[in-house]
Every structure is written in C-alpha cells, then in structure tokens.
Amino acid sequence: MIFITAKFTILPEFADQWPEISAEFSEATRGEEGCMWFEWARNTRNPNEYFVVEAFRDQDAGVAHVQSEHFKKATQTLPNYLAETPAVVNMTVDQD
C-alpha cells in the first residue's frame, strides 16, 4: 500500500472554504479504482492548516493518481489558495 500524508497551509482568506475549494479534486480521487481512502482534517491549533491522509492499493494506483486529469488540474488550480508548498510524506507500507 502507498500511504501519503500532506500538510496544506491555506491562505487565511480561503481557510474556511478549503473543503469546498478542494471538493472536486477530493471526490475524483476517492473515486479512483486504486484509492483506499482520501480524507481531510483541519488542524485544531492552526485553522489555516489542513492535513490529508490518503492510501492507494499499490504503486500502479499511486502512479495512476498522479497521472490523472483531476490531479493535473489540482496542481494548476489549488496552489492559488495556498500560503506555501504542501509538506508531503509518501511511503510504501506492507499492509492493507
């Protein structure tokens, strides 16, 4: 399984709207055949930070994700709402 977590620092004026701003990308990702989960959480100490926790079945599913049209679109549109580049941790784990 490919396990990914990322921290997104949202520009303050968009922080409350982030769930709606990212909804199209989130739903498309959740609909991918190899996506096991894709969930957002908001930092309780910093309301401008969100975390995403996602998992993909295997390397092929991870590659399909980053090659998808919705991923490409998100990399072009979502940075407009970010204060900085997301911090991403990506690892392969031996479990389902």
Short mmCIF file of N, CA, C and O in Angstrom, two decimals:
data_model
loop_
_atom_site.label_atom_id
_atom_site.label_comp_id
_atom_site.label_asym_id
_atom_site.label_seq_id
_atom_site.Cartn_x
_atom_site.Cartn_y
_atom_site.Cartn_z
N MET A 1 0.85 -1.17 0.00
CA MET A 1 0.00 0.00 0.00
C MET A 1 0.90 1.24 0.00
O MET A 1 1.92 1.28 0.66
N ILE A 2 0.47 2.27 -0.74
CA ILE A 2 1.13 3.56 -0.72
C ILE A 2 0.36 4.43 0.28
O ILE A 2 -0.85 4.63 0.13
N PHE A 3 1.07 4.91 1.28
CA PHE A 3 0.46 5.75 2.31
C PHE A 3 1.05 7.15 2.20
O PHE A 3 2.28 7.30 2.16
N ILE A 4 0.19 8.15 2.14
CA ILE A 4 0.62 9.53 1.96
C ILE A 4 -0.10 10.40 2.98
O ILE A 4 -1.30 10.25 3.21
N THR A 5 0.65 11.32 3.56
CA THR A 5 0.05 12.37 4.36
C THR A 5 0.69 13.68 3.92
O THR A 5 1.86 13.71 3.57
N ALA A 6 -0.11 14.73 3.90
CA ALA A 6 0.40 16.03 3.48
C ALA A 6 -0.24 17.12 4.32
O ALA A 6 -1.41 17.03 4.70
N LYS A 7 0.55 18.15 4.60
CA LYS A 7 0.07 19.30 5.36
C LYS A 7 -0.03 20.49 4.41
O LYS A 7 0.94 20.85 3.74
N PHE A 8 -1.22 21.07 4.32
CA PHE A 8 -1.50 22.20 3.45
C PHE A 8 -1.73 23.44 4.31
O PHE A 8 -2.62 23.44 5.17
N THR A 9 -0.95 24.49 4.09
CA THR A 9 -1.18 25.76 4.75
C THR A 9 -1.94 26.65 3.78
O THR A 9 -1.43 27.02 2.72
N ILE A 10 -3.17 26.95 4.13
CA ILE A 10 -4.08 27.69 3.26
C ILE A 10 -3.97 29.18 3.57
O ILE A 10 -3.80 29.57 4.73
N LEU A 11 -4.07 30.00 2.55
CA LEU A 11 -4.12 31.44 2.78
C LEU A 11 -5.31 31.74 3.70
O LEU A 11 -6.40 31.17 3.51
N PRO A 12 -5.13 32.58 4.71
CA PRO A 12 -6.19 32.79 5.71
C PRO A 12 -7.55 33.15 5.13
O PRO A 12 -8.58 32.68 5.62
N GLU A 13 -7.59 33.92 4.06
CA GLU A 13 -8.87 34.33 3.50
C GLU A 13 -9.64 33.17 2.83
O GLU A 13 -10.82 33.30 2.52
N PHE A 14 -8.96 32.03 2.62
CA PHE A 14 -9.60 30.88 1.99
C PHE A 14 -9.74 29.67 2.91
O PHE A 14 -10.31 28.65 2.53
N ALA A 15 -9.22 29.77 4.14
CA ALA A 15 -9.16 28.60 5.02
C ALA A 15 -10.53 28.00 5.30
O ALA A 15 -10.69 26.77 5.26
N ASP A 16 -11.53 28.82 5.57
CA ASP A 16 -12.85 28.27 5.88
C ASP A 16 -13.51 27.62 4.67
O ASP A 16 -14.36 26.74 4.82
N GLN A 17 -13.13 28.05 3.47
CA GLN A 17 -13.72 27.50 2.25
C GLN A 17 -12.95 26.31 1.68
O GLN A 17 -13.35 25.74 0.66
N TRP A 18 -11.81 25.94 2.29
CA TRP A 18 -10.97 24.89 1.73
C TRP A 18 -11.73 23.59 1.43
O TRP A 18 -11.53 22.99 0.37
N PRO A 19 -12.60 23.12 2.31
CA PRO A 19 -13.32 21.88 1.96
C PRO A 19 -14.09 22.00 0.64
O PRO A 19 -14.11 21.06 -0.16
N GLU A 20 -14.71 23.14 0.39
CA GLU A 20 -15.43 23.34 -0.87
C GLU A 20 -14.46 23.54 -2.04
O GLU A 20 -14.70 23.03 -3.14
N ILE A 21 -13.38 24.27 -1.80
CA ILE A 21 -12.39 24.52 -2.85
C ILE A 21 -11.77 23.22 -3.34
O ILE A 21 -11.57 23.02 -4.53
N SER A 22 -11.48 22.32 -2.42
CA SER A 22 -10.81 21.06 -2.76
C SER A 22 -11.78 19.91 -3.04
O SER A 22 -11.35 18.80 -3.34
N ALA A 23 -13.08 20.16 -2.97
CA ALA A 23 -14.08 19.09 -3.06
C ALA A 23 -14.04 18.32 -4.37
O ALA A 23 -14.10 17.08 -4.38
N GLU A 24 -13.93 19.02 -5.49
CA GLU A 24 -13.93 18.32 -6.79
C GLU A 24 -12.74 17.37 -6.88
O GLU A 24 -12.90 16.21 -7.28
N PHE A 25 -11.57 17.84 -6.50
CA PHE A 25 -10.37 17.01 -6.51
C PHE A 25 -10.52 15.83 -5.54
O PHE A 25 -10.21 14.69 -5.87
N SER A 26 -11.02 16.12 -4.34
CA SER A 26 -11.17 15.07 -3.33
C SER A 26 -12.11 13.98 -3.79
O SER A 26 -11.80 12.78 -3.67
N GLU A 27 -13.25 14.36 -4.31
CA GLU A 27 -14.23 13.36 -4.76
C GLU A 27 -13.70 12.55 -5.94
O GLU A 27 -13.91 11.33 -6.01
N ALA A 28 -13.03 13.20 -6.86
CA ALA A 28 -12.46 12.47 -8.00
C ALA A 28 -11.40 11.48 -7.53
O ALA A 28 -11.33 10.34 -8.01
N THR A 29 -10.59 11.89 -6.57
CA THR A 29 -9.57 10.99 -6.04
C THR A 29 -10.21 9.81 -5.34
O THR A 29 -9.81 8.66 -5.54
N ARG A 30 -11.22 10.06 -4.53
CA ARG A 30 -11.92 8.97 -3.83
C ARG A 30 -12.54 7.98 -4.81
O ARG A 30 -12.71 6.81 -4.49
N GLY A 31 -12.87 8.45 -5.99
CA GLY A 31 -13.48 7.58 -6.99
C GLY A 31 -12.50 6.76 -7.80
O GLY A 31 -12.91 5.91 -8.60
N GLU A 32 -11.21 6.98 -7.61
CA GLU A 32 -10.21 6.20 -8.34
C GLU A 32 -10.26 4.74 -7.90
O GLU A 32 -10.41 4.45 -6.71
N GLU A 33 -10.09 3.85 -8.85
CA GLU A 33 -10.16 2.42 -8.56
C GLU A 33 -9.19 2.00 -7.46
O GLU A 33 -9.52 1.20 -6.60
N GLY A 34 -7.98 2.53 -7.47
CA GLY A 34 -6.96 2.11 -6.51
C GLY A 34 -6.90 2.90 -5.23
O GLY A 34 -6.07 2.62 -4.36
N CYS A 35 -7.80 3.88 -5.05
CA CYS A 35 -7.79 4.70 -3.83
C CYS A 35 -8.48 3.94 -2.71
O CYS A 35 -9.64 3.53 -2.83
N MET A 36 -7.77 3.75 -1.62
CA MET A 36 -8.35 3.08 -0.45
C MET A 36 -9.04 4.09 0.47
O MET A 36 -10.07 3.80 1.04
N TRP A 37 -8.42 5.27 0.62
CA TRP A 37 -9.06 6.38 1.33
C TRP A 37 -8.36 7.68 1.01
O TRP A 37 -7.22 7.71 0.58
N PHE A 38 -9.10 8.77 1.19
CA PHE A 38 -8.61 10.13 0.96
C PHE A 38 -9.43 11.04 1.85
O PHE A 38 -10.59 11.31 1.57
N GLU A 39 -8.85 11.46 2.98
CA GLU A 39 -9.61 12.19 4.00
C GLU A 39 -8.86 13.43 4.48
O GLU A 39 -7.64 13.38 4.70
N TRP A 40 -9.59 14.51 4.67
CA TRP A 40 -9.05 15.78 5.16
C TRP A 40 -9.37 15.95 6.63
O TRP A 40 -10.42 15.52 7.11
N ALA A 41 -8.46 16.65 7.34
CA ALA A 41 -8.69 17.07 8.73
C ALA A 41 -8.10 18.46 8.89
O ALA A 41 -7.09 18.79 8.26
N ARG A 42 -8.72 19.25 9.72
CA ARG A 42 -8.24 20.61 9.98
C ARG A 42 -7.45 20.63 11.28
O ARG A 42 -7.85 20.01 12.27
N ASN A 43 -6.36 21.35 11.29
CA ASN A 43 -5.52 21.47 12.47
C ASN A 43 -6.28 22.26 13.54
O ASN A 43 -6.75 23.37 13.28
N THR A 44 -6.39 21.72 14.73
CA THR A 44 -7.13 22.40 15.81
C THR A 44 -6.31 23.52 16.44
O THR A 44 -6.87 24.36 17.13
N ARG A 45 -4.99 23.56 16.20
CA ARG A 45 -4.15 24.63 16.74
C ARG A 45 -3.89 25.75 15.73
O ARG A 45 -3.52 26.85 16.11
N ASN A 46 -4.05 25.43 14.44
CA ASN A 46 -3.84 26.43 13.38
C ASN A 46 -4.95 26.27 12.35
O ASN A 46 -4.89 25.36 11.52
N PRO A 47 -5.96 27.12 12.38
CA PRO A 47 -7.11 26.94 11.48
C PRO A 47 -6.78 27.15 10.00
O PRO A 47 -7.63 26.87 9.16
N ASN A 48 -5.57 27.57 9.68
CA ASN A 48 -5.17 27.72 8.28
C ASN A 48 -4.48 26.47 7.74
O ASN A 48 -4.07 26.45 6.59
N GLU A 49 -4.34 25.44 8.57
CA GLU A 49 -3.70 24.19 8.13
C GLU A 49 -4.71 23.06 8.03
O GLU A 49 -5.55 22.88 8.91
N TYR A 50 -4.59 22.32 6.95
CA TYR A 50 -5.35 21.09 6.75
C TYR A 50 -4.37 19.96 6.48
O TYR A 50 -3.29 20.19 5.90
N PHE A 51 -4.76 18.77 6.86
CA PHE A 51 -3.98 17.58 6.58
C PHE A 51 -4.81 16.64 5.73
O PHE A 51 -6.02 16.51 5.94
N VAL A 52 -4.17 16.01 4.78
CA VAL A 52 -4.84 14.96 4.02
C VAL A 52 -4.10 13.66 4.32
O VAL A 52 -2.87 13.63 4.42
N VAL A 53 -4.88 12.61 4.52
CA VAL A 53 -4.35 11.26 4.72
C VAL A 53 -4.96 10.42 3.61
O VAL A 53 -6.18 10.38 3.44
N GLU A 54 -4.08 9.80 2.83
CA GLU A 54 -4.57 9.04 1.69
C GLU A 54 -3.80 7.73 1.55
O GLU A 54 -2.66 7.63 2.01
N ALA A 55 -4.45 6.76 0.94
CA ALA A 55 -3.81 5.48 0.71
C ALA A 55 -4.25 4.94 -0.64
O ALA A 55 -5.42 5.10 -1.04
N PHE A 56 -3.31 4.32 -1.32
CA PHE A 56 -3.56 3.71 -2.62
C PHE A 56 -3.13 2.26 -2.57
O PHE A 56 -2.14 1.91 -1.90
N ARG A 57 -3.84 1.42 -3.26
CA ARG A 57 -3.66 -0.03 -3.22
C ARG A 57 -2.22 -0.46 -3.44
O ARG A 57 -1.70 -1.32 -2.75
N ASP A 58 -1.57 0.14 -4.44
CA ASP A 58 -0.21 -0.27 -4.78
C ASP A 58 0.46 0.82 -5.61
O ASP A 58 -0.14 1.89 -5.85
N GLN A 59 1.67 0.56 -6.06
CA GLN A 59 2.43 1.55 -6.84
C GLN A 59 1.68 1.95 -8.10
O GLN A 59 1.66 3.12 -8.47
N ASP A 60 1.08 1.00 -8.78
CA ASP A 60 0.33 1.31 -10.01
C ASP A 60 -0.81 2.29 -9.74
O ASP A 60 -1.06 3.21 -10.52
N ALA A 61 -1.49 2.09 -8.61
CA ALA A 61 -2.60 3.00 -8.25
C ALA A 61 -2.06 4.40 -7.92
O ALA A 61 -2.68 5.40 -8.28
N GLY A 62 -0.92 4.47 -7.26
CA GLY A 62 -0.31 5.76 -6.97
C GLY A 62 0.10 6.49 -8.24
O GLY A 62 -0.11 7.70 -8.36
N VAL A 63 0.67 5.76 -9.17
CA VAL A 63 1.06 6.35 -10.45
C VAL A 63 -0.17 6.83 -11.21
O VAL A 63 -0.20 7.93 -11.77
N ALA A 64 -1.22 6.02 -11.23
CA ALA A 64 -2.46 6.41 -11.91
C ALA A 64 -3.02 7.69 -11.30
O ALA A 64 -3.53 8.56 -12.01
N HIS A 65 -2.90 7.82 -9.98
CA HIS A 65 -3.40 9.02 -9.30
C HIS A 65 -2.68 10.28 -9.80
O HIS A 65 -3.33 11.24 -10.20
N VAL A 66 -1.35 10.25 -9.78
CA VAL A 66 -0.61 11.46 -10.17
C VAL A 66 -0.66 11.72 -11.67
O VAL A 66 -0.37 12.83 -12.11
N GLN A 67 -1.09 10.74 -12.45
CA GLN A 67 -1.23 10.94 -13.89
C GLN A 67 -2.67 11.28 -14.29
O GLN A 67 -2.95 11.55 -15.46
N SER A 68 -3.57 11.31 -13.32
CA SER A 68 -4.98 11.57 -13.62
C SER A 68 -5.19 13.03 -14.00
O SER A 68 -4.43 13.92 -13.61
N GLU A 69 -6.25 13.27 -14.76
CA GLU A 69 -6.58 14.64 -15.16
C GLU A 69 -6.93 15.51 -13.96
O GLU A 69 -6.56 16.68 -13.90
N HIS A 70 -7.64 14.94 -12.97
CA HIS A 70 -8.01 15.75 -11.81
C HIS A 70 -6.79 16.12 -10.97
O HIS A 70 -6.74 17.19 -10.38
N PHE A 71 -5.78 15.26 -10.92
CA PHE A 71 -4.55 15.61 -10.20
C PHE A 71 -3.82 16.73 -10.93
O PHE A 71 -3.37 17.70 -10.31
N LYS A 72 -3.71 16.60 -12.25
CA LYS A 72 -3.04 17.63 -13.05
C LYS A 72 -3.76 18.98 -12.89
O LYS A 72 -3.12 20.02 -12.73
N LYS A 73 -5.09 18.94 -12.93
CA LYS A 73 -5.86 20.18 -12.76
C LYS A 73 -5.63 20.77 -11.37
O LYS A 73 -5.44 21.98 -11.23
N ALA A 74 -5.61 19.92 -10.35
CA ALA A 74 -5.41 20.39 -8.98
C ALA A 74 -4.05 21.05 -8.81
O ALA A 74 -3.93 22.06 -8.09
N THR A 75 -3.03 20.50 -9.44
CA THR A 75 -1.70 21.10 -9.31
C THR A 75 -1.62 22.46 -9.99
O THR A 75 -0.72 23.25 -9.69
N GLN A 76 -2.56 22.74 -10.87
CA GLN A 76 -2.61 24.05 -11.53
C GLN A 76 -3.50 25.04 -10.78
O GLN A 76 -3.22 26.23 -10.78
N THR A 77 -4.57 24.57 -10.17
CA THR A 77 -5.54 25.48 -9.57
C THR A 77 -5.41 25.64 -8.05
O THR A 77 -5.55 26.76 -7.54
N LEU A 78 -5.17 24.57 -7.32
CA LEU A 78 -5.16 24.65 -5.86
C LEU A 78 -4.03 25.51 -5.29
O LEU A 78 -4.24 26.16 -4.25
N PRO A 79 -2.86 25.58 -5.92
CA PRO A 79 -1.81 26.45 -5.35
C PRO A 79 -2.23 27.92 -5.21
O PRO A 79 -1.65 28.63 -4.38
N ASN A 80 -3.22 28.36 -5.95
CA ASN A 80 -3.69 29.74 -5.82
C ASN A 80 -4.25 30.04 -4.43
O ASN A 80 -4.38 31.21 -4.06
N TYR A 81 -4.59 29.01 -3.69
CA TYR A 81 -5.19 29.16 -2.37
C TYR A 81 -4.22 28.85 -1.23
O TYR A 81 -4.59 28.92 -0.06
N LEU A 82 -2.99 28.48 -1.57
CA LEU A 82 -2.02 28.02 -0.57
C LEU A 82 -1.02 29.11 -0.19
O LEU A 82 -0.59 29.89 -1.04
N ALA A 83 -0.62 29.11 1.07
CA ALA A 83 0.40 30.03 1.55
C ALA A 83 1.81 29.50 1.26
O ALA A 83 2.76 30.28 1.20
N GLU A 84 1.93 28.19 1.07
CA GLU A 84 3.23 27.58 0.80
C GLU A 84 3.02 26.20 0.17
O GLU A 84 1.90 25.68 0.16
N THR A 85 4.09 25.65 -0.33
CA THR A 85 4.04 24.31 -0.93
C THR A 85 3.71 23.29 0.16
O THR A 85 4.31 23.33 1.25
N PRO A 86 2.79 22.37 -0.09
CA PRO A 86 2.45 21.36 0.91
C PRO A 86 3.66 20.51 1.30
O PRO A 86 4.53 20.21 0.47
N ALA A 87 3.70 20.12 2.57
CA ALA A 87 4.71 19.19 3.07
C ALA A 87 4.13 17.79 2.94
O ALA A 87 3.07 17.49 3.50
N VAL A 88 4.80 16.92 2.18
CA VAL A 88 4.26 15.61 1.84
C VAL A 88 5.18 14.51 2.35
O VAL A 88 6.40 14.59 2.18
N VAL A 89 4.58 13.49 2.94
CA VAL A 89 5.31 12.26 3.30
C VAL A 89 4.62 11.14 2.54
O VAL A 89 3.41 10.97 2.61
N ASN A 90 5.42 10.36 1.83
CA ASN A 90 4.91 9.29 0.96
C ASN A 90 5.73 8.06 1.27
O ASN A 90 6.97 8.08 1.22
N MET A 91 5.07 6.95 1.59
CA MET A 91 5.81 5.72 1.89
C MET A 91 5.02 4.49 1.45
O MET A 91 3.79 4.54 1.34
N THR A 92 5.74 3.45 1.20
CA THR A 92 5.13 2.15 0.92
C THR A 92 5.14 1.35 2.21
O THR A 92 6.18 1.24 2.87
N VAL A 93 3.99 0.84 2.58
CA VAL A 93 3.89 0.01 3.78
C VAL A 93 3.38 -1.37 3.40
O VAL A 93 2.57 -1.51 2.48
N ASP A 94 3.82 -2.36 4.14
CA ASP A 94 3.49 -3.75 3.85
C ASP A 94 2.25 -4.18 4.61
O ASP A 94 2.31 -4.99 5.54
N GLN A 95 1.13 -3.57 4.26
CA GLN A 95 -0.15 -3.95 4.84
C GLN A 95 -1.27 -3.36 4.01
O GLN A 95 -1.05 -2.51 3.16
N ASP A 96 -2.47 -3.82 4.26
CA ASP A 96 -3.65 -3.31 3.57
C ASP A 96 -4.52 -2.56 4.55
O ASP A 96 -5.50 -2.03 4.26
#
